[in-house]
Tab-separated table of N, CA and C in Angstrom:
chain	number	residue	atom	x	y	z
A	384	MET	N	21.246	1.742	35.528
A	384	MET	CA	20.228	1.351	35.462
A	384	MET	C	19.704	1.362	36.577
A	385	ARG	N	18.858	1.980	37.013
A	385	ARG	CA	18.057	1.885	38.520
A	385	ARG	C	16.942	0.852	38.555
A	386	VAL	N	16.752	0.129	39.459
A	386	VAL	CA	15.565	-0.790	39.484
A	386	VAL	C	14.658	0.120	40.185
A	387	ARG	N	13.274	-0.270	39.618
A	387	ARG	CA	11.897	0.363	40.106
A	387	ARG	C	10.832	-0.821	40.331
A	388	ALA	N	9.919	-0.369	40.799
A	388	ALA	CA	9.311	-1.410	41.082
A	388	ALA	C	8.267	-1.423	40.371
A	389	ALA	N	7.951	-0.333	40.063
A	389	ALA	CA	6.534	-0.003	38.640
A	389	ALA	C	6.976	-0.656	37.770
A	390	ARG	N	8.381	-0.472	37.565
A	390	ARG	CA	8.835	-1.041	35.703
A	390	ARG	C	9.027	-2.378	36.195
A	391	SER	N	9.062	-3.253	36.960
A	391	SER	CA	9.931	-4.403	37.099
A	391	SER	C	8.810	-6.072	37.360
A	392	LEU	N	9.059	-7.101	36.889
A	392	LEU	CA	8.338	-7.737	36.983
A	392	LEU	C	9.628	-9.022	37.850
A	393	VAL	N	9.130	-10.252	37.853
A	393	VAL	CA	10.087	-11.612	38.408
A	393	VAL	C	9.422	-12.789	37.533
A	394	LEU	N	10.769	-13.655	37.248
A	394	LEU	CA	10.780	-14.944	36.746
A	394	LEU	C	11.355	-15.578	37.757
A	395	ALA	N	10.657	-16.435	38.254
A	395	ALA	CA	11.155	-17.710	38.701
A	395	ALA	C	11.626	-19.150	37.986
A	396	ILE	N	12.717	-19.091	38.028
A	396	ILE	CA	12.885	-20.360	36.619
A	396	ILE	C	13.536	-22.072	37.663
A	397	ASP	N	12.314	-22.534	37.232
A	397	ASP	CA	12.999	-23.885	37.460
A	397	ASP	C	13.117	-24.275	38.832
A	398	LEU	N	12.556	-23.775	39.723
A	398	LEU	CA	12.734	-24.169	41.366
A	398	LEU	C	11.882	-25.291	41.271
A	399	GLN	N	12.431	-26.808	40.897
A	399	GLN	CA	11.425	-27.768	41.293
A	399	GLN	C	12.768	-29.064	41.918
A	400	ASP	N	11.556	-29.902	42.296
A	400	ASP	CA	12.258	-30.842	43.584
A	400	ASP	C	13.345	-31.894	42.635
A	401	LYS	N	13.433	-31.823	41.430
A	401	LYS	CA	14.754	-33.046	41.080
A	401	LYS	C	16.044	-31.948	41.212
A	402	LEU	N	15.300	-31.215	40.522
A	402	LEU	CA	16.741	-29.738	39.612
A	402	LEU	C	17.331	-29.437	41.568
A	403	LEU	N	16.849	-28.787	42.619
A	403	LEU	CA	16.802	-28.298	43.761
A	403	LEU	C	17.172	-29.502	44.417
A	404	ALA	N	16.821	-30.628	44.469
A	404	ALA	CA	17.812	-31.692	45.267
A	404	ALA	C	19.260	-32.134	44.978
A	405	MET	N	19.677	-31.712	44.119
A	405	MET	CA	21.151	-31.377	43.155
A	405	MET	C	21.844	-30.658	43.810
A	406	LEU	N	21.088	-29.868	44.182
A	406	LEU	CA	22.274	-28.621	44.894
A	406	LEU	C	22.752	-29.221	46.379
A	407	GLY	N	22.305	-30.614	47.297
A	407	GLY	CA	22.676	-30.687	48.328
A	407	GLY	C	21.604	-29.785	49.065
A	408	ASP	N	21.558	-30.559	50.761
A	408	ASP	CA	19.948	-29.715	51.765
A	408	ASP	C	21.148	-28.507	52.205
A	409	GLU	N	21.630	-27.922	52.229
A	409	GLU	CA	22.686	-26.914	52.730
A	409	GLU	C	22.642	-25.497	51.598
A	410	ARG	N	22.570	-25.876	50.153
A	410	ARG	CA	22.644	-24.736	49.114
A	410	ARG	C	21.342	-24.523	49.058
A	411	LYS	N	20.145	-25.864	48.630
A	411	LYS	CA	18.959	-26.068	48.488
A	411	LYS	C	18.163	-24.860	49.935
A	412	GLU	N	18.313	-25.025	51.119
A	412	GLU	CA	17.574	-24.629	52.087
A	412	GLU	C	17.969	-23.433	51.891
A	413	THR	N	19.827	-22.875	51.828
A	413	THR	CA	19.649	-21.289	51.156
A	413	THR	C	19.095	-20.710	50.258
A	414	LEU	N	19.151	-21.120	49.010
A	414	LEU	CA	18.717	-20.822	48.141
A	414	LEU	C	17.212	-20.418	48.143
A	415	LEU	N	16.489	-21.337	48.399
A	415	LEU	CA	15.065	-21.364	49.015
A	415	LEU	C	14.560	-20.227	49.828
A	416	HIS	N	15.717	-20.191	50.817
A	416	HIS	CA	15.343	-18.981	51.836
A	416	HIS	C	15.104	-17.712	50.772
A	417	ASN	N	16.097	-17.146	49.744
A	417	ASN	CA	16.574	-16.256	49.698
A	417	ASN	C	15.621	-15.468	48.583
A	418	VAL	N	14.533	-17.149	47.797
A	418	VAL	CA	13.893	-17.316	46.781
A	418	VAL	C	12.317	-16.841	47.637
A	419	ARG	N	12.222	-16.968	48.602
A	419	ARG	CA	10.775	-16.820	49.177
A	419	ARG	C	10.986	-15.441	49.616
A	420	ARG	N	11.929	-15.191	50.146
A	420	ARG	CA	11.965	-14.015	50.723
A	420	ARG	C	11.779	-12.586	50.091
A	421	PHE	N	12.243	-13.259	48.549
A	421	PHE	CA	12.441	-12.543	47.234
A	421	PHE	C	10.851	-11.807	46.936
A	422	LEU	N	10.356	-13.276	46.751
A	422	LEU	CA	9.182	-13.246	46.239
A	422	LEU	C	7.811	-12.289	47.548
A	423	ASN	N	8.245	-13.137	48.402
A	423	ASN	CA	7.409	-12.175	49.178
A	423	ASN	C	7.002	-10.688	49.041
A	424	SER	N	8.411	-10.129	49.070
A	424	SER	CA	7.998	-8.693	48.513
A	424	SER	C	7.739	-8.348	47.653
A	425	ALA	N	8.323	-9.021	46.320
A	425	ALA	CA	7.369	-9.196	45.429
A	425	ALA	C	5.950	-8.691	45.276
A	426	LYS	N	5.389	-9.600	45.592
A	426	LYS	CA	4.308	-10.038	46.291
A	426	LYS	C	3.592	-9.031	46.790
A	427	ALA	N	3.942	-8.564	47.759
A	427	ALA	CA	4.017	-7.411	48.600
A	427	ALA	C	3.865	-6.382	47.908
A	428	LEU	N	4.480	-5.576	46.603
A	428	LEU	CA	4.749	-4.651	46.140
A	428	LEU	C	3.964	-4.633	45.254
A	429	GLU	N	3.171	-6.237	44.832
A	429	GLU	CA	2.059	-5.705	43.728
A	429	GLU	C	2.963	-5.996	42.537
A	430	LEU	N	3.995	-6.596	42.297
A	430	LEU	CA	4.996	-6.403	41.277
A	430	LEU	C	4.253	-8.060	40.325
A	431	PRO	N	4.268	-8.156	39.065
A	431	PRO	CA	3.950	-9.575	38.620
A	431	PRO	C	4.995	-10.572	38.980
A	432	ILE	N	4.399	-11.857	39.262
A	432	ILE	CA	5.592	-12.900	39.178
A	432	ILE	C	5.110	-14.158	38.504
A	433	LEU	N	6.026	-14.574	37.563
A	433	LEU	CA	5.943	-15.551	36.563
A	433	LEU	C	6.794	-17.189	37.247
A	434	LEU	N	6.385	-18.146	37.308
A	434	LEU	CA	7.053	-19.170	37.678
A	434	LEU	C	7.110	-19.948	36.103
A	435	SER	N	8.770	-20.308	35.971
A	435	SER	CA	8.914	-21.635	34.904
A	435	SER	C	8.291	-22.996	35.666
A	436	ALA	N	8.553	-23.954	34.780
A	436	ALA	CA	8.720	-25.649	34.945
A	436	ALA	C	9.383	-26.486	34.206
A	437	GLN	N	10.599	-26.675	34.136
A	437	GLN	CA	11.131	-27.705	32.786
A	437	GLN	C	10.833	-28.929	33.018
A	438	TYR	N	10.412	-29.466	31.882
A	438	TYR	CA	9.665	-30.528	31.882
A	438	TYR	C	9.216	-31.277	33.151
A	439	PRO	N	8.009	-31.081	34.020
A	439	PRO	CA	7.870	-31.232	35.066
A	439	PRO	C	7.611	-33.139	35.024
A	440	LYS	N	7.318	-33.402	34.187
A	440	LYS	CA	7.650	-35.071	34.544
A	440	LYS	C	8.351	-36.180	34.581
A	441	GLY	N	9.547	-35.278	34.477
A	441	GLY	CA	10.945	-36.228	34.235
A	441	GLY	C	11.438	-35.213	35.694
A	442	LEU	N	11.146	-33.668	36.013
A	442	LEU	CA	12.089	-33.113	36.947
A	442	LEU	C	11.293	-32.862	37.996
A	443	GLY	N	9.515	-33.046	38.254
A	443	GLY	CA	9.248	-32.945	38.846
A	443	GLY	C	8.411	-31.488	39.217
A	444	ALA	N	7.517	-31.080	40.386
A	444	ALA	CA	7.222	-30.113	40.463
A	444	ALA	C	7.759	-29.285	40.817
A	445	ILE	N	7.801	-27.855	40.565
A	445	ILE	CA	7.849	-27.023	41.037
A	445	ILE	C	7.834	-26.824	42.782
A	446	ASP	N	8.719	-26.454	43.755
A	446	ASP	CA	8.619	-26.433	45.222
A	446	ASP	C	7.374	-25.746	45.706
A	447	PRO	N	6.394	-26.657	46.631
A	447	PRO	CA	5.340	-26.167	47.310
A	447	PRO	C	5.046	-25.136	47.932
A	448	SER	N	6.132	-24.585	48.412
A	448	SER	CA	6.236	-23.530	48.896
A	448	SER	C	6.008	-22.443	48.134
A	449	LEU	N	6.390	-22.296	46.586
A	449	LEU	CA	5.916	-21.074	45.906
A	449	LEU	C	5.146	-21.540	44.929
A	450	HIS	N	4.061	-22.110	44.957
A	450	HIS	CA	3.163	-22.495	44.182
A	450	HIS	C	2.370	-21.175	44.134
A	451	ASP	N	1.862	-20.508	44.987
A	451	ASP	CA	1.103	-19.565	44.894
A	451	ASP	C	1.253	-17.913	44.695
A	452	PHE	N	2.812	-17.723	44.123
A	452	PHE	CA	3.202	-16.778	43.953
A	452	PHE	C	2.758	-15.948	42.429
A	453	GLY	N	2.665	-17.446	41.359
A	453	GLY	CA	1.893	-16.627	40.444
A	453	GLY	C	1.507	-18.278	39.639
A	454	PRO	N	1.027	-17.536	38.215
A	454	PRO	CA	1.531	-18.634	37.432
A	454	PRO	C	3.028	-19.275	37.000
A	455	THR	N	2.115	-20.533	36.473
A	455	THR	CA	3.736	-21.594	36.353
A	455	THR	C	3.648	-21.990	35.122
A	456	PHE	N	4.351	-22.098	33.726
A	456	PHE	CA	4.223	-22.098	32.861
A	456	PHE	C	5.145	-23.431	32.299
A	457	GLU	N	4.837	-24.449	32.139
A	457	GLU	CA	5.337	-25.614	31.700
A	457	GLU	C	6.255	-25.487	30.039
A	458	LYS	N	7.487	-26.006	30.682
A	458	LYS	CA	8.419	-26.083	28.817
A	458	LYS	C	8.898	-26.608	29.252
A	459	THR	N	9.542	-27.212	27.923
A	459	THR	CA	10.860	-28.046	27.340
A	459	THR	C	12.176	-27.379	27.307
A	460	GLU	N	11.657	-25.938	26.583
A	460	GLU	CA	12.754	-25.022	25.963
A	460	GLU	C	13.437	-24.500	27.330
A	461	PHE	N	15.023	-24.711	26.701
A	461	PHE	CA	15.977	-24.145	28.204
A	461	PHE	C	15.684	-22.867	28.348
A	462	SER	N	15.579	-21.929	27.195
A	462	SER	CA	15.041	-20.511	27.555
A	462	SER	C	13.797	-20.147	28.112
A	463	CYS	N	13.621	-19.783	29.031
A	463	CYS	CA	11.657	-19.214	28.935
A	463	CYS	C	11.766	-18.866	27.775
A	464	HIS	N	12.848	-17.667	27.245
A	464	HIS	CA	11.862	-16.486	26.132
A	464	HIS	C	11.183	-17.728	24.670
A	465	ALA	N	11.734	-18.687	24.559
A	465	ALA	CA	11.509	-19.469	23.742
A	465	ALA	C	10.372	-20.301	23.924
A	466	ASN	N	9.589	-20.427	24.535
A	466	ASN	CA	8.192	-21.446	24.975
A	466	ASN	C	7.325	-19.716	24.472
A	467	PRO	N	6.404	-20.404	23.617
A	467	PRO	CA	5.267	-19.416	23.353
A	467	PRO	C	4.619	-18.747	24.391
A	468	ALA	N	3.898	-19.703	25.244
A	468	ALA	CA	2.952	-18.825	26.019
A	468	ALA	C	4.030	-18.026	26.888
A	469	LEU	N	5.164	-18.725	27.760
A	469	LEU	CA	5.790	-17.650	28.305
A	469	LEU	C	6.474	-16.575	27.814
A	470	ARG	N	6.605	-16.459	26.874
A	470	ARG	CA	7.291	-15.189	25.707
A	470	ARG	C	5.629	-14.236	25.726
A	471	ASN	N	4.644	-14.608	25.402
A	471	ASN	CA	2.898	-13.979	25.173
A	471	ASN	C	3.090	-13.511	27.034
A	472	ALA	N	3.302	-14.086	27.898
A	472	ALA	CA	2.351	-13.732	29.423
A	472	ALA	C	3.896	-12.216	29.563
A	473	LEU	N	4.757	-12.027	28.903
A	473	LEU	CA	6.198	-11.115	29.293
A	473	LEU	C	5.371	-10.256	28.375
A	474	ARG	N	5.617	-10.796	27.030
A	474	ARG	CA	5.561	-9.544	26.220
A	474	ARG	C	3.863	-8.564	26.605
A	475	SER	N	3.269	-8.994	27.367
A	475	SER	CA	1.867	-8.835	27.638
A	475	SER	C	2.097	-7.696	28.750
A	476	ARG	N	3.104	-7.933	29.289
A	476	ARG	CA	3.650	-6.687	30.520
A	476	ARG	C	4.100	-5.763	29.337
A	477	VAL	N	3.126	-5.170	28.816
A	477	VAL	CA	4.375	-3.427	28.108
A	477	VAL	C	4.851	-2.771	28.973
A	478	ASP	N	4.259	-2.796	30.354
A	478	ASP	CA	5.043	-1.366	31.098
A	478	ASP	C	5.368	-1.579	32.038
A	479	ARG	N	5.915	-3.096	31.718
A	479	ARG	CA	7.367	-3.881	32.827
A	479	ARG	C	8.387	-4.065	31.830
A	480	ARG	N	9.298	-3.325	31.731
A	480	ARG	CA	10.328	-3.791	30.939
A	480	ARG	C	11.960	-4.216	31.927
A	481	GLN	N	11.621	-3.747	32.829
A	481	GLN	CA	12.758	-4.671	34.203
A	481	GLN	C	12.263	-5.769	34.511
A	482	ILE	N	13.355	-6.964	34.281
A	482	ILE	CA	12.573	-8.171	34.712
A	482	ILE	C	13.711	-9.223	35.619
A	483	CYS	N	13.515	-9.020	36.574
A	483	CYS	CA	14.187	-10.170	37.791
A	483	CYS	C	14.230	-11.641	37.243
A	484	LEU	N	15.550	-12.180	37.163
A	484	LEU	CA	15.407	-13.658	36.947
A	484	LEU	C	16.320	-14.207	37.975
A	485	LEU	N	15.353	-15.210	38.570
A	485	LEU	CA	15.997	-15.660	39.860
A	485	LEU	C	15.888	-17.978	39.506
A	486	GLY	N	16.514	-18.656	40.391
A	486	GLY	CA	16.497	-20.020	40.178
A	486	GLY	C	17.291	-20.826	39.789
A	487	VAL	N	17.352	-22.010	38.984
A	487	VAL	CA	17.850	-22.901	38.550
A	487	VAL	C	17.551	-23.532	37.243
A	488	GLU	N	18.795	-24.227	36.397
A	488	GLU	CA	19.948	-23.565	36.598
A	488	GLU	C	20.681	-22.667	36.193
A	489	THR	N	21.940	-21.965	36.809
A	489	THR	CA	22.449	-20.948	36.273
A	489	THR	C	22.925	-20.557	34.998
A	490	HIS	N	23.136	-21.763	34.647
A	490	HIS	CA	24.539	-21.900	33.514
A	490	HIS	C	23.828	-22.696	32.007
A	491	ILE	N	22.273	-22.856	32.598
A	491	ILE	CA	21.363	-23.491	31.662
A	491	ILE	C	20.125	-22.362	31.023
A	492	CYS	N	19.442	-22.669	31.944
A	492	CYS	CA	17.984	-21.978	31.468
A	492	CYS	C	17.968	-20.330	32.071
A	493	VAL	N	18.443	-20.021	33.596
A	493	VAL	CA	19.023	-18.720	33.720
A	493	VAL	C	19.794	-17.781	32.528
A	494	LEU	N	20.783	-18.697	32.178
A	494	LEU	CA	21.457	-17.839	30.782
A	494	LEU	C	21.058	-17.878	30.173
A	495	GLN	N	20.110	-18.667	29.276
A	495	GLN	CA	19.475	-18.544	27.946
A	495	GLN	C	18.612	-17.554	28.014
A	496	THR	N	17.886	-17.941	28.830
A	496	THR	CA	16.515	-16.565	29.258
A	496	THR	C	17.198	-15.377	29.255
A	497	ALA	N	18.162	-14.826	30.267
A	497	ALA	CA	18.275	-13.841	30.562
A	497	ALA	C	19.250	-13.296	29.200
A	498	LEU	N	19.746	-13.907	28.188
A	498	LEU	CA	20.376	-13.297	27.262
A	498	LEU	C	19.254	-12.927	25.781
A	499	ASP	N	18.196	-13.959	25.878
A	499	ASP	CA	17.221	-14.150	25.103
A	499	ASP	C	16.727	-12.499	25.252
A	500	LEU	N	16.112	-12.627	26.629
A	500	LEU	CA	15.432	-11.562	26.917
A	500	LEU	C	16.394	-10.031	26.876
A	501	GLN	N	17.373	-10.370	26.831
A	501	GLN	CA	18.126	-8.494	27.017
A	501	GLN	C	18.052	-8.583	25.154
A	502	ALA	N	18.447	-9.560	23.942
A	502	ALA	CA	18.500	-9.570	23.170
A	502	ALA	C	16.885	-8.651	22.600
A	503	GLN	N	16.145	-9.269	23.265
A	503	GLN	CA	14.494	-8.441	22.544
A	503	GLN	C	14.520	-6.623	23.317
A	504	GLY	N	15.585	-6.754	24.311
A	504	GLY	CA	14.947	-4.900	24.582
A	504	GLY	C	14.449	-4.924	25.903
A	505	TRP	N	15.058	-6.592	26.767
A	505	TRP	CA	14.571	-5.729	28.327
A	505	TRP	C	15.798	-5.385	28.741
A	506	GLN	N	15.582	-4.848	30.583
A	506	GLN	CA	16.934	-4.521	31.212
A	506	GLN	C	16.507	-5.867	32.425
A	507	VAL	N	17.539	-6.513	32.343
A	507	VAL	CA	17.186	-8.074	32.852
A	507	VAL	C	18.684	-7.873	33.742
A	508	LEU	N	17.742	-8.128	34.885
A	508	LEU	CA	18.581	-8.522	36.053
A	508	LEU	C	18.722	-10.314	36.513
A	509	VAL	N	19.539	-10.431	37.294
A	509	VAL	CA	19.882	-11.764	37.758
A	509	VAL	C	19.984	-11.434	39.101
A	510	ALA	N	19.320	-12.147	40.246
A	510	ALA	CA	19.617	-11.961	41.972
A	510	ALA	C	20.587	-13.133	42.039
A	511	ILE	N	21.910	-12.785	41.878
A	511	ILE	CA	22.870	-13.507	41.972
A	511	ILE	C	22.920	-14.816	43.398
A	512	ASP	N	22.120	-13.889	44.436
A	512	ASP	CA	21.886	-15.032	45.588
A	512	ASP	C	20.744	-16.053	45.357
A	513	ALA	N	20.079	-15.952	44.427
A	513	ALA	CA	18.884	-16.693	44.217
A	513	ALA	C	18.915	-17.586	43.247
A	514	VAL	N	19.959	-17.971	42.107
A	514	VAL	CA	20.140	-18.646	41.561
A	514	VAL	C	21.363	-19.791	41.898
A	515	ALA	N	21.077	-20.616	41.496
A	515	ALA	CA	22.150	-21.901	41.736
A	515	ALA	C	22.170	-22.585	40.534
A	516	SER	N	23.374	-23.474	40.130
A	516	SER	CA	23.564	-24.743	39.420
A	516	SER	C	24.353	-25.733	40.268
A	517	ARG	N	24.495	-27.299	39.542
A	517	ARG	CA	24.356	-28.011	40.487
A	517	ARG	C	26.326	-28.239	40.954
A	518	GLU	N	27.179	-27.972	39.861
A	518	GLU	CA	28.322	-27.290	40.406
A	518	GLU	C	28.468	-25.705	40.446
A	519	LEU	N	28.882	-25.599	41.760
A	519	LEU	CA	29.406	-24.445	41.610
A	519	LEU	C	30.411	-23.847	40.318
A	520	ARG	N	31.090	-23.922	39.844
A	520	ARG	CA	31.989	-23.056	38.858
A	520	ARG	C	31.109	-22.956	37.827
A	521	GLN	N	30.029	-24.094	37.396
A	521	GLN	CA	29.312	-23.515	36.431
A	521	GLN	C	28.302	-22.307	36.608
A	522	SER	N	28.065	-22.272	37.827
A	522	SER	CA	26.938	-21.094	38.109
A	522	SER	C	27.954	-19.703	38.238
A	523	GLU	N	29.121	-20.138	38.680
A	523	GLU	CA	30.247	-18.967	38.362
A	523	GLU	C	30.343	-18.387	36.925
A	524	TRP	N	30.973	-19.319	36.241
A	524	TRP	CA	31.418	-19.008	34.853
A	524	TRP	C	29.996	-17.971	34.091
A	525	ALA	N	28.491	-18.791	34.535
A	525	ALA	CA	27.469	-17.842	33.521
A	525	ALA	C	27.677	-16.705	33.988
A	526	LEU	N	27.491	-16.362	35.526
A	526	LEU	CA	27.046	-14.936	35.727
A	526	LEU	C	28.491	-13.911	35.438
A	527	GLU	N	29.894	-14.594	35.061
A	527	GLU	CA	30.694	-14.268	34.168
A	527	GLU	C	30.417	-13.789	33.417
A	528	ARG	N	29.620	-14.707	32.232
A	528	ARG	CA	29.386	-15.069	30.741
A	528	ARG	C	28.903	-13.380	31.055
A	529	LEU	N	27.063	-13.855	31.769
A	529	LEU	CA	26.346	-12.504	32.138
A	529	LEU	C	26.711	-11.502	31.930
A	530	ARG	N	27.586	-10.796	33.261
A	530	ARG	CA	28.155	-9.673	33.407
A	530	ARG	C	28.784	-9.434	32.291
A	531	HIS	N	29.673	-10.258	31.457
A	531	HIS	CA	30.319	-9.108	30.342
A	531	HIS	C	29.089	-8.897	28.849
A	532	ALA	N	28.143	-9.787	28.594
A	532	ALA	CA	27.086	-9.667	27.677
A	532	ALA	C	26.281	-8.510	28.145
A	533	GLY	N	26.346	-7.568	29.942
A	533	GLY	CA	25.542	-6.610	30.145
A	533	GLY	C	24.539	-6.929	30.673
A	534	VAL	N	24.087	-8.175	31.496
A	534	VAL	CA	23.153	-8.153	32.524
A	534	VAL	C	23.355	-7.741	33.719
A	535	ILE	N	22.656	-7.147	34.010
A	535	ILE	CA	23.371	-6.196	35.844
A	535	ILE	C	22.683	-7.465	36.474
A	536	LEU	N	23.933	-7.839	37.075
A	536	LEU	CA	23.952	-8.547	38.623
A	536	LEU	C	23.932	-8.315	39.783
A	537	SER	N	22.967	-8.496	40.861
A	537	SER	CA	22.821	-7.777	41.802
A	537	SER	C	22.165	-8.862	43.141
A	538	SER	N	21.910	-8.454	43.799
A	538	SER	CA	21.544	-9.061	45.351
A	538	SER	C	19.849	-9.114	45.182
A	539	THR	N	19.696	-9.808	46.292
A	539	THR	CA	18.002	-10.165	46.163
A	539	THR	C	18.111	-8.785	46.910
A	540	GLU	N	18.444	-8.585	48.349
A	540	GLU	CA	18.273	-7.124	49.131
A	540	GLU	C	18.663	-6.005	48.733
A	541	SER	N	19.400	-5.641	47.869
A	541	SER	CA	19.460	-4.433	46.829
A	541	SER	C	18.548	-4.614	46.029
A	542	ILE	N	18.654	-5.179	44.988
A	542	ILE	CA	16.900	-4.979	44.393
A	542	ILE	C	15.822	-4.642	45.380
A	543	PHE	N	15.573	-5.532	46.515
A	543	PHE	CA	14.694	-4.959	47.065
A	543	PHE	C	14.433	-3.811	47.690
A	544	TYR	N	16.168	-3.169	48.213
A	544	TYR	CA	15.668	-1.720	48.512
A	544	TYR	C	15.511	-1.196	47.322
A	545	GLU	N	16.370	-0.975	46.171
A	545	GLU	CA	15.488	-0.285	45.114
A	545	GLU	C	14.202	-0.018	44.863
A	546	TRP	N	13.624	-1.558	44.597
A	546	TRP	CA	11.995	-1.748	44.588
A	546	TRP	C	11.569	-0.470	45.878
A	547	MET	N	11.981	-0.120	46.987
A	547	MET	CA	11.438	0.172	48.016
A	547	MET	C	11.530	1.718	48.148
A	548	GLU	N	12.620	2.111	47.554
A	548	GLU	CA	13.147	3.834	47.571
A	548	GLU	C	13.241	4.258	48.683
A	549	ASP	N	11.767	4.378	49.550
A	549	ASP	CA	11.986	5.443	50.482
A	549	ASP	C	11.491	4.557	52.082
A	550	ALA	N	12.083	4.976	52.988
A	550	ALA	CA	11.661	3.877	54.597
A	550	ALA	C	10.737	4.186	54.895
A	551	ALA	N	10.275	5.126	54.474
A	551	ALA	CA	8.978	6.267	55.169
A	551	ALA	C	7.378	5.492	54.585
A	552	ASP	N	8.016	4.596	53.251
A	552	ASP	CA	6.805	3.775	52.263
A	552	ASP	C	6.747	2.997	53.992
A	553	PRO	N	4.780	2.984	54.098
A	553	PRO	CA	4.604	2.214	55.020
A	553	PRO	C	4.837	0.536	54.370
A	554	ARG	N	4.692	0.270	53.678
A	554	ARG	CA	5.099	-1.195	53.254
A	554	ARG	C	6.445	-1.484	54.016
A	555	PHE	N	7.658	-0.487	53.864
A	555	PHE	CA	8.858	-1.280	54.018
A	555	PHE	C	8.900	-1.243	55.760
A	556	ARG	N	8.019	-1.177	56.395
A	556	ARG	CA	7.921	-1.663	57.901
A	556	ARG	C	7.597	-2.619	57.957
A	557	GLN	N	6.616	-2.998	57.236
A	557	GLN	CA	6.270	-4.711	56.878
A	557	GLN	C	7.173	-5.478	56.478
A	558	LEU	N	7.678	-5.555	55.559
A	558	LEU	CA	8.793	-5.937	54.971
A	558	LEU	C	10.212	-5.905	55.364
A	559	ALA	N	10.453	-5.180	55.963
A	559	ALA	CA	12.667	-5.116	56.015
A	559	ALA	C	12.697	-5.846	57.151
A	560	PRO	N	11.874	-6.503	58.254
A	560	PRO	CA	12.148	-7.547	59.234
A	560	PRO	C	13.004	-8.684	58.627
A	561	ALA	N	12.336	-9.018	57.173
A	561	ALA	CA	12.997	-9.865	56.204
A	561	ALA	C	14.185	-9.700	56.002
A	562	TRP	N	13.925	-8.697	56.035
A	562	TRP	CA	15.793	-8.557	55.367
A	562	TRP	C	17.101	-7.773	56.219
A	563	ARG	N	16.324	-8.465	57.851
A	563	ARG	CA	17.334	-8.086	58.659
A	563	ARG	C	18.466	-9.374	59.034
């Protein structure tokens, strides 16, 4: 399956203070760098971006650097698809059936969201360098399970270049330096 910008949307899952803090400083900064670069490109290409926040009263707010990328849906469900407001927001985008997932934690909310969306007919991609779990092994096991379930695993850079399709696109010159 080729990834097309015109058919894609992005869902950033639970990139919240307390969940990010559990990763440790180095992993957190690497993850946020990859997430911001990916979301900046998606925004420049005018892709819809949605964010979720798992129980913000207990887990804190979305990282402040991500607030302006799109609407945030508060939830208690582990699967974003199980949240009625978020599910309706996704369903309203009938023109976009490819969904790129990123966020935390890979083995909980990312995994359940990916499997539920795939079961509903979405073409699901997980940006493997923009997801994480507290324990690295948990993330690895979840990605292996997703691969066996037929979810597409790809890097943020690879997805970006598929979205661009052509170096002659004037937006490419603007966005490419972030990927070098």
